[in-house]
Amino acid sequence: MATLTHPHPVAKRLQATPLLRGLFLSFMAFAILLPVIWIASGAFKQLVDIFQLRILFTPTLDNFAAIADPPFLAYQKMANSLIVALWAVVITIPLALLAAYSLSRYRLPGERLILFALLSTQFLPSVVVVLPFFLLFRDLGLLDTKTALVAIKVAMMMPFAVWMLKGFVDGIPIEIEESARVDGAASLRIIRDMVVPLSMPGVITTAIFCFIMAWNEFLFALILTSREAVTLPIALSMLTTDEGDFWHLLSAAGLLVMLPMIGLALLIQKHFTGGSTAGSSR
Amino acid sequence: MGWIEKKLKYLLVAPALTIVTALAAFPLLQSLIGSLFVWRLNRAPGPTKFIGLAHYERALTDPLFWNSAMVTGLFTLSSVILTTALSLSFAMALSVPGRSTRLMRVLLILPFAMSPALIGMSFRYMFNADFGVVPALLGLVWEPLGHVDWLADPAAALVVVILCDAWGWFPFMTMMIMGGLRTVPREAQEAARVDGATPWQVFRDVTLPCLKPVLLVAMVLKTIFCLKMFDQVFLLTNGGPSHATQTLSHYIYTQSMRFYDLGYGSALSWLLVLPMAALVFFYTRQILLQSSARQRDAR
């Protein structure tokens, strides 16, 4: 990594003033951690600890038990989130890999147009996309089903997955395939026996990215579900009542939303760099 | 070669492309047509009466539409500037090797992993007037700041929305800029320094021009996502107090899903999509140019 071995002059100056840099970095670290820590600690507080803004408190697991009961049913929602995100990833990745392979290896007529279209669909506002699908799923009787959620999330993640996997397939040297082709292997077999294993790191990374996207997605789930297929992030909007917000329960649900994703994100930490995620949708 | 072999390249892209086209074309067409009809979901399941462009005319005289357009514009402008400035300085500070740099790179992942909805909720929790941690901390710095009711004051609420959005986005932008910093030729910086330029001059005259493509792409991307922002606002302020933070996306949601006025909601959707299309066109063209340049370099 060039920047690390050759620091920028401004960075060198910053290095020469460690106090200033230290203060800036500490402030940023604090700012990044504050919401995460505040949610995580709130999850173990009693409501009275929250109202009194206690930093020191006796941790309790009651909140995690309370959100299990009706009307919250957080663990049922968590299971929904898990099932929907898993299915969406399992359907998206193979289709995206095939498309990425074709876009990477062949000359297609209108190839640039295809890539262009793929990228631009990422930027459609979810609220614009979801309303017609709400009506479609209503007419099909699929409102409030996991099937509907999986379908729309597959469509939502597909452009991102194709784009990201294409980057990985581009990186596989074509010579390996050419020698197999000379030996008479058919293309589909080449894909199965060579491209899939070789692009496995890329497939896993892309799958984790997609899983996080599908898990965190909010608006589609908000509009397309009501009881049975509700996902966990939606629980965050349900714990607000006329009597006020149940911040201890909200925090507990929030911790359930973020903890698994933080774990997954740390697994693919090194891939969180500019280029490869330029089309990522949030 | 068999038929399948010959057509293979098309067969491979077909499923993915069909799905993506369905996702994009179907809603856009449906809302374009729907916007020309009276379509009240609470009265009839489908569109009832053709009224031409009446919904668009209605939007032009609808103060709440203009309000949401203003809020979206103000929010986008502030958030893009704040996020870019923060990311640029952070990326510069992190271009020094060391333990703290490695640690910060790990921390940068946290906002990525968090659902935007959860980010919105956590900011509402932290800025609560009675027991929020941020007013409490600010009160330690300067006492009167502790008494600001952030979410009840229209201007302050918008500030919180902007902060919340910047928090979720600056790590991503920092990483993009750090990637860009790697492409700045070290020789040019050294040469400028030997010629007696101050670090600030090197930054302004050498580094910044080299970063321009990356910054441009990052800022356009950020602008696009700002324009369609919904999740955070929904759980942070829900558009309030009294529409002060109601973005266009939120107004579309309100008209369509709360008032069930799908015809008007569809027209508003197009009023959001059209200006975005120009930006998206610019952004995707830029990305495609860069990626084909990379492929050329690789060959």
XYZ file of C-alpha atoms in Angstrom:
581
model
C 0.000 0.000 0.000
C 1.814 3.040 -1.321
C 0.338 5.616 1.008
C 1.450 3.766 4.058
C 5.080 3.668 3.050
C 5.089 7.145 1.515
C 3.047 9.427 3.728
C 1.708 12.590 2.227
C 3.533 15.788 3.292
C 0.448 17.019 5.097
C 0.297 13.686 6.855
C 3.969 14.039 7.749
C 3.223 17.421 9.202
C 0.385 15.858 11.140
C 2.779 13.197 12.315
C 5.072 15.973 13.469
C 2.213 17.339 15.565
C 1.077 14.125 17.230
C -1.072 15.953 19.718
C -3.282 17.528 17.053
C -3.579 14.299 15.089
C -4.178 12.348 18.259
C -6.969 14.685 19.297
C -8.603 14.525 15.884
C -8.386 10.737 15.688
C -9.634 10.313 19.247
C -12.591 12.551 18.523
C -13.432 10.618 15.368
C -13.073 7.284 17.145
C -15.363 8.561 19.869
C -17.892 9.796 17.313
C -17.896 6.464 15.489
C -18.206 4.402 18.640
C -20.755 6.492 20.527
C -23.956 5.345 18.757
C -22.771 1.733 18.722
C -21.840 1.709 22.402
C -24.929 3.650 23.404
C -27.229 1.126 21.731
C -25.222 -1.828 23.010
C -25.266 -0.574 26.595
C -28.904 0.479 26.413
C -29.780 -3.095 25.564
C -28.678 -4.172 29.056
C -30.202 -1.237 30.949
C -33.479 -0.963 32.735
C -35.739 1.865 31.635
C -34.899 3.797 34.807
C -31.176 3.625 33.992
C -31.929 5.125 30.618
C -34.022 7.967 32.031
C -31.308 8.816 34.517
C -28.575 8.636 31.891
C -26.533 6.211 33.948
C -23.109 5.270 32.685
C -22.679 2.699 35.449
C -25.569 0.320 35.920
C -26.337 -3.249 36.825
C -26.701 -5.079 33.515
C -29.863 -7.066 32.993
C -30.940 -9.548 30.352
C -34.633 -8.805 30.925
C -34.928 -6.738 27.754
C -33.968 -9.675 25.576
C -36.670 -11.733 27.248
C -39.249 -8.929 26.975
C -38.845 -8.477 23.217
C -39.508 -12.181 22.700
C -43.139 -11.792 23.787
C -46.079 -10.439 21.809
C -46.538 -7.846 20.472
C -42.823 -7.527 19.690
C -41.881 -11.119 18.787
C -38.370 -9.994 17.977
C -36.898 -13.472 17.567
C -39.606 -14.475 15.132
C -38.758 -11.342 13.146
C -35.086 -12.167 13.400
C -35.783 -15.619 11.964
C -37.703 -13.953 9.118
C -34.756 -11.644 8.460
C -32.395 -14.604 8.393
C -34.549 -16.726 6.080
C -35.294 -13.887 3.665
C -31.684 -12.710 3.477
C -30.339 -16.252 3.044
C -32.773 -17.117 0.245
C -32.143 -13.812 -1.479
C -28.382 -14.423 -1.427
C -28.696 -18.052 -2.529
C -30.778 -17.014 -5.549
C -28.829 -13.874 -6.420
C -25.245 -15.086 -6.341
C -25.360 -17.938 -8.919
C -27.348 -15.872 -11.426
C -25.071 -12.901 -10.874
C -21.945 -15.038 -11.286
C -23.117 -16.369 -14.658
C -23.922 -12.867 -15.868
C -20.639 -11.527 -14.520
C -18.746 -14.301 -16.314
C -20.427 -13.543 -19.611
C -19.870 -9.786 -19.277
C -16.265 -10.342 -18.335
C -15.280 -12.924 -20.970
C -17.392 -12.296 -24.061
C -17.993 -9.340 -26.318
C -21.705 -8.693 -26.117
C -23.553 -6.295 -28.346
C -24.565 -3.331 -26.213
C -22.259 -4.440 -23.424
C -21.645 -0.898 -22.255
C -25.352 -0.212 -22.267
C -25.938 -3.292 -20.100
C -23.316 -2.230 -17.566
C -24.705 1.276 -17.644
C -28.239 0.054 -17.020
C -27.070 -2.250 -14.235
C -25.345 0.582 -12.409
C -28.133 3.094 -12.824
C -30.886 0.848 -11.455
C -29.042 0.965 -8.141
C -30.040 4.567 -7.745
C -33.772 4.242 -8.132
C -35.346 5.523 -4.922
C -36.744 2.554 -3.002
C -39.961 4.432 -2.355
C -40.523 4.742 -6.109
C -39.774 1.067 -6.706
C -41.808 -0.371 -3.896
C -45.257 1.102 -4.563
C -45.918 -0.682 -7.880
C -44.579 -3.883 -6.328
C -46.902 -3.382 -3.386
C -49.847 -3.398 -5.816
C -48.450 -6.317 -7.801
C -47.977 -8.446 -4.706
C -51.418 -7.420 -3.468
C -52.983 -8.673 -6.693
C -50.946 -11.884 -6.506
C -51.939 -12.394 -2.881
C -48.277 -12.282 -1.856
C -48.403 -9.335 0.521
C -46.889 -10.154 3.891
C -45.064 -13.245 2.604
C -41.378 -14.002 2.686
C -41.616 -14.944 -1.005
C -42.434 -11.361 -1.974
C -39.588 -9.997 0.136
C -37.098 -12.476 -1.307
C -38.173 -11.609 -4.843
C -37.759 -7.876 -4.445
C -34.480 -8.195 -2.559
C -33.035 -10.461 -5.251
C -33.887 -7.802 -7.804
C -32.474 -5.072 -5.596
C -29.131 -6.843 -5.025
C -28.623 -8.261 -8.516
C -26.965 -5.229 -10.176
C -24.589 -4.783 -7.264
C -23.719 -8.491 -7.207
C -23.100 -8.663 -10.965
C -20.942 -5.572 -10.860
C -18.884 -6.766 -7.912
C -18.471 -10.350 -9.172
C -17.419 -9.057 -12.580
C -14.527 -7.360 -10.837
C -13.467 -10.676 -9.329
C -13.898 -12.671 -12.565
C -11.886 -10.014 -14.433
C -9.061 -10.850 -12.041
C -8.955 -14.560 -12.929
C -6.317 -15.080 -15.641
C -7.986 -16.131 -18.865
C -5.074 -18.431 -19.821
C -6.293 -21.125 -17.440
C -9.599 -21.299 -19.254
C -7.983 -21.197 -22.684
C -5.859 -24.247 -21.999
C -8.942 -26.121 -20.844
C -10.778 -24.999 -23.961
C -7.992 -26.392 -26.157
C -8.471 -29.686 -24.353
C -12.051 -29.607 -25.591
C -13.939 -28.780 -22.416
C -17.343 -27.200 -22.993
C -17.951 -23.706 -21.624
C -20.505 -24.716 -19.048
C -18.083 -27.290 -17.689
C -15.307 -24.670 -17.613
C -17.559 -22.420 -15.587
C -18.448 -25.176 -13.161
C -15.008 -26.709 -12.749
C -12.727 -23.691 -13.021
C -14.464 -20.339 -12.749
C -16.619 -21.185 -9.752
C -13.792 -22.561 -7.582
C -11.370 -19.824 -8.629
C -13.831 -17.039 -7.892
C -14.879 -18.526 -4.553
C -13.260 -15.762 -2.443
C -15.102 -13.186 -4.537
C -18.327 -15.146 -4.305
C -18.099 -15.328 -0.521
C -17.280 -11.636 -0.190
C -20.105 -10.623 -2.503
C -22.485 -12.955 -0.709
C -21.659 -11.366 2.641
C -22.108 -7.863 1.228
C -25.475 -8.883 -0.197
C -26.506 -10.565 3.022
C -25.790 -7.391 4.986
C -27.755 -5.328 2.463
C -30.715 -7.688 2.573
C -30.667 -7.892 6.370
C -30.514 -4.131 6.881
C -33.061 -3.232 4.209
C -35.982 -1.307 5.676
C -38.470 0.289 3.296
C -39.447 -2.773 1.238
C -40.070 -4.760 4.387
C -41.973 -1.855 5.931
C -44.433 -1.633 3.062
C -44.678 -5.249 1.928
C -45.152 -6.915 5.310
C -47.593 -6.465 8.160
C -47.656 -9.496 10.491
C -46.239 -12.798 9.360
C -43.185 -11.828 7.323
C -42.035 -8.762 9.276
C -38.250 -8.494 9.491
C -36.150 -7.358 12.416
C -35.352 -3.749 11.377
C -39.099 -3.104 11.201
C -39.301 -3.959 14.886
C -37.444 -0.694 15.455
C -40.453 1.233 14.202
C -42.920 -0.861 16.208
C -41.540 -0.257 19.674
C -42.757 3.328 19.714
C -46.165 3.728 21.288
C -48.393 6.496 22.553
C -46.841 6.139 25.981
C -43.440 6.908 24.476
C -40.479 4.939 23.248
C -39.362 1.777 24.969
C -35.722 2.693 24.637
C -34.437 -0.305 26.577
C -36.342 -2.664 24.267
C -35.440 -0.655 21.177
C -31.789 -0.917 22.133
C -32.061 -4.662 22.657
C -33.671 -5.077 19.239
C -31.080 -2.712 17.790
C -28.268 -4.822 19.183
C -29.792 -7.891 17.545
C -29.914 -5.992 14.245
C -26.328 -4.789 14.317
C -24.266 -7.419 16.146
C -24.407 -10.194 13.516
C -23.718 -7.686 10.742
C -20.699 -6.230 12.533
C -19.357 -9.767 12.858
C -19.876 -10.459 9.156
C -18.421 -7.112 8.129
C -15.259 -7.781 10.121
C -14.865 -11.068 8.203
C -14.593 -9.213 4.896
C -12.922 -6.133 6.307
C -10.157 -5.959 3.731
C -12.662 -5.716 0.892
C -14.236 -2.567 2.287
C -12.299 -0.284 -0.004
C -13.387 2.280 -2.531
C -13.652 0.857 -6.036
C -15.211 -2.514 -5.472
C -18.116 -1.093 -3.532
C -18.708 2.007 -5.632
C -22.128 0.778 -6.678
C -23.169 -0.417 -3.271
C -26.683 0.387 -2.281
C -27.677 1.120 1.254
C -20.410 -26.167 -31.415
C -23.953 -26.749 -30.315
C -26.689 -24.166 -30.228
C -26.312 -23.697 -26.496
C -22.602 -23.144 -26.855
C -23.163 -20.477 -29.500
C -25.806 -18.616 -27.576
C -24.166 -19.211 -24.239
C -23.051 -15.656 -23.653
C -26.629 -14.444 -23.997
C -28.093 -17.249 -21.928
C -25.717 -16.430 -19.111
C -26.723 -12.777 -18.782
C -30.384 -13.277 -19.570
C -31.730 -14.212 -16.098
C -29.906 -11.440 -14.244
C -30.792 -8.883 -16.869
C -34.454 -9.883 -16.932
C -34.695 -9.510 -13.170
C -33.011 -6.113 -13.167
C -35.120 -4.835 -16.047
C -38.252 -5.967 -14.263
C -37.162 -4.181 -11.124
C -36.513 -0.913 -12.924
C -38.853 -0.761 -15.880
C -42.001 -2.091 -14.272
C -42.273 0.428 -11.409
C -41.182 3.346 -13.575
C -43.789 2.597 -16.242
C -46.477 1.840 -13.704
C -45.932 5.102 -11.837
C -45.682 7.095 -15.064
C -49.080 5.802 -16.160
C -50.508 5.974 -12.657
C -49.497 9.612 -12.310
C -51.949 10.506 -15.083
C -54.963 9.020 -13.316
C -57.065 9.592 -10.256
C -55.953 6.693 -8.102
C -57.159 6.617 -4.520
C -56.286 3.297 -2.969
C -58.815 3.744 -0.169
C -61.675 4.119 -2.691
C -60.783 1.782 -5.545
C -58.037 -0.793 -6.066
C -57.020 0.599 -9.458
C -56.805 3.901 -11.320
C -60.228 5.386 -12.029
C -60.219 8.526 -14.148
C -57.711 9.940 -16.624
C -56.750 13.475 -15.656
C -53.635 14.143 -17.753
C -50.997 16.223 -16.071
C -53.264 17.524 -13.306
C -51.179 15.830 -10.583
C -48.045 17.560 -11.806
C -49.856 20.895 -11.820
C -51.047 20.168 -8.313
C -47.465 19.545 -7.195
C -46.365 22.907 -8.543
C -48.824 24.686 -6.268
C -48.461 22.307 -3.326
C -46.547 24.074 -0.531
C -45.689 20.740 1.084
C -44.112 19.517 -2.141
C -41.993 22.658 -2.349
C -41.163 22.318 1.312
C -39.971 18.757 0.842
C -37.992 19.742 -2.253
C -36.337 22.537 -0.247
C -35.616 20.220 2.674
C -34.138 17.630 0.326
C -31.990 20.262 -1.384
C -30.757 21.832 1.829
C -30.129 18.444 3.395
C -28.268 17.167 0.332
C -26.079 20.227 0.002
C -25.132 20.309 3.695
C -24.627 16.593 3.999
C -22.462 16.317 0.892
C -20.251 19.193 1.996
C -19.960 17.994 5.586
C -19.325 14.359 4.641
C -16.738 15.270 2.014
C -14.839 17.653 4.284
C -14.861 15.153 7.124
C -13.813 12.244 4.913
C -11.041 14.193 3.232
C -9.468 15.290 6.506
C -9.920 11.847 8.000
C -8.352 10.131 4.994
C -5.386 12.508 5.218
C -4.940 11.828 8.899
C -5.070 8.101 8.244
C -2.439 8.157 5.509
C 0.219 7.917 8.220
C 1.168 4.316 9.015
C 0.829 3.053 12.528
C -1.237 1.232 15.073
C -3.835 3.969 15.413
C -4.381 3.966 11.637
C -4.970 0.218 11.570
C -7.354 0.482 14.500
C -9.317 3.314 12.893
C -9.686 1.325 9.679
C -11.421 -1.386 11.675
C -13.661 1.159 13.389
C -14.667 2.566 10.007
C -16.540 -0.669 9.347
C -19.057 -0.166 12.115
C -21.285 2.394 10.364
C -21.301 0.169 7.255
C -22.654 -2.748 9.146
C -25.435 -0.759 10.763
C -28.847 -0.622 9.158
C -29.714 2.972 8.144
C -32.964 2.526 10.024
C -31.039 1.617 13.162
C -28.743 4.607 12.686
C -31.790 6.859 12.554
C -33.231 5.291 15.692
C -29.966 5.531 17.598
C -29.668 9.236 16.830
C -33.195 9.861 18.074
C -32.209 8.056 21.254
C -28.938 9.965 21.653
C -30.448 13.392 20.960
C -33.437 12.946 23.260
C -34.019 16.204 25.124
C -34.522 14.624 28.554
C -31.993 11.829 28.734
C -30.014 11.947 25.485
C -26.293 11.460 25.794
C -25.385 14.134 23.243
C -27.211 17.054 24.926
C -25.705 15.870 28.208
C -22.170 15.911 26.773
C -22.732 19.256 25.054
C -24.028 20.626 28.337
C -20.688 19.749 29.896
C -18.925 21.808 27.243
C -21.235 24.820 27.390
C -24.190 24.760 29.720
C -26.886 26.394 27.500
C -26.203 23.816 24.760
C -27.484 21.149 27.110
C -30.955 22.686 27.084
C -31.485 22.615 23.316
C -34.374 20.343 22.405
C -32.752 19.114 19.221
C -35.653 17.168 17.787
C -38.357 19.731 18.580
C -36.655 22.688 16.951
C -37.075 22.698 13.123
C -33.556 23.909 12.329
C -31.863 21.760 14.967
C -33.783 18.687 13.829
C -32.466 19.132 10.308
C -28.960 19.438 11.742
C -29.428 16.115 13.538
C -30.643 14.483 10.322
C -27.553 15.798 8.522
C -25.223 14.588 11.299
C -26.916 11.205 11.279
C -26.485 10.862 7.532
C -22.868 12.025 7.633
C -22.138 9.481 10.378
C -23.411 6.648 8.215
C -21.568 7.771 5.111
C -18.207 9.263 6.003
C -16.472 5.894 6.506
C -17.397 4.818 2.999
C -16.198 8.098 1.550
C -13.028 8.033 3.640
C -12.181 4.648 2.151
C -12.871 5.877 -1.371
C -10.561 8.841 -0.806
C -7.885 6.649 0.787
C -8.028 4.552 -2.368
C -7.622 7.723 -4.392
C -4.676 8.923 -2.319
C -2.786 5.818 -3.417
C -2.858 7.060 -7.002
C -1.308 10.451 -6.219
C 2.224 10.315 -7.676
C 4.716 10.609 -4.885
C 7.330 12.150 -7.189
C 5.191 15.196 -7.899
C 4.630 15.781 -4.190
C 8.317 15.394 -3.425
C 9.263 17.711 -6.295
C 6.890 20.381 -5.028
C 8.340 20.033 -1.566
C 11.910 20.308 -2.784
C 10.838 23.514 -4.560
C 9.914 24.885 -1.167
C 6.152 24.403 -1.116
C 4.539 24.201 2.314
C 2.601 21.036 3.134
C -0.611 22.971 2.666
C 0.507 24.136 -0.795
C 1.444 20.585 -1.756
C -1.990 19.473 -0.678
C -3.780 22.231 -2.535
C -1.735 22.247 -5.737
C -0.674 18.606 -6.152
C -2.771 16.242 -4.072
C -6.173 17.851 -4.501
C -6.019 18.043 -8.315
C -4.986 14.361 -8.419
C -7.868 13.449 -6.134
C -10.388 15.349 -8.226
C -11.768 12.344 -10.160
C -12.257 10.294 -7.001
C -13.756 13.208 -5.096
C -16.102 13.985 -7.954
C -17.365 10.416 -8.159
C -17.724 10.182 -4.390
C -19.624 13.460 -4.178
C -21.988 12.624 -7.017
C -22.642 9.227 -5.454
C -23.312 10.858 -2.105
C -25.634 13.384 -3.739
C -27.654 10.619 -5.384
C -28.092 8.779 -2.106
C -28.941 11.994 -0.258
C -31.667 12.812 -2.750
C -33.449 9.524 -2.092
C -32.853 9.408 1.644
C -35.688 7.828 3.589
C -34.834 5.237 6.265
C -32.981 7.466 8.696
C -35.527 10.273 8.491
C -38.381 7.829 9.014
C -37.035 6.586 12.325
C -35.303 9.773 13.456
C -37.874 12.535 13.038
C -40.540 10.987 10.805
C -40.415 14.221 8.827
C -41.143 16.416 11.812
C -41.314 18.719 13.628
C -44.147 19.874 11.337
C -42.496 18.862 8.024
C -39.163 20.545 8.875
C -37.227 17.389 7.944
C -39.624 15.890 5.427
C -37.539 14.787 2.457
C -39.097 14.183 -0.936
C -38.916 10.411 -0.450
C -40.752 10.773 2.831
C -43.406 12.983 1.265
C -43.961 10.436 -1.502
C -44.338 7.764 1.165
C -46.789 9.920 3.124
C -48.979 10.691 0.117
C -48.974 7.121 -1.172
C -49.028 4.941 1.909
C -50.690 7.162 4.492
C -53.164 9.129 2.378
C -53.406 6.338 -0.244
C -53.227 8.924 -3.018
C -51.265 6.744 -5.416
C -51.840 8.944 -8.449
C -50.302 11.949 -6.762
C -47.585 9.837 -5.149
C -46.636 8.512 -8.593
C -46.394 12.018 -10.014
C -44.178 13.035 -7.093
C -42.028 9.954 -7.735
C -41.308 11.150 -11.226
C -40.492 14.609 -9.961
C -37.834 12.917 -7.808
C -36.558 10.484 -10.438
C -36.077 12.982 -13.268
C -33.490 15.262 -11.619
C -31.743 12.191 -10.216
C -31.523 10.626 -13.673
C -29.188 13.390 -14.831
C -26.828 12.784 -11.910
C -26.996 9.022 -12.320
C -26.156 9.402 -15.997
C -23.114 11.468 -15.139
C -22.006 9.115 -12.368
C -22.358 5.858 -14.305
C -20.586 7.334 -17.322
C -17.700 8.359 -15.098
C -17.502 4.895 -13.490
C -17.626 3.157 -16.866
C -14.888 5.384 -18.241
C -12.724 4.609 -15.228
C -13.342 0.877 -15.406
C -12.566 0.681 -19.123
C -9.409 2.711 -18.484
C -8.444 0.165 -15.808
C -9.043 -2.698 -18.232
C -6.889 -0.982 -20.843
C -4.112 -0.571 -18.298
C -4.380 -4.218 -17.322
C -3.972 -5.438 -20.882
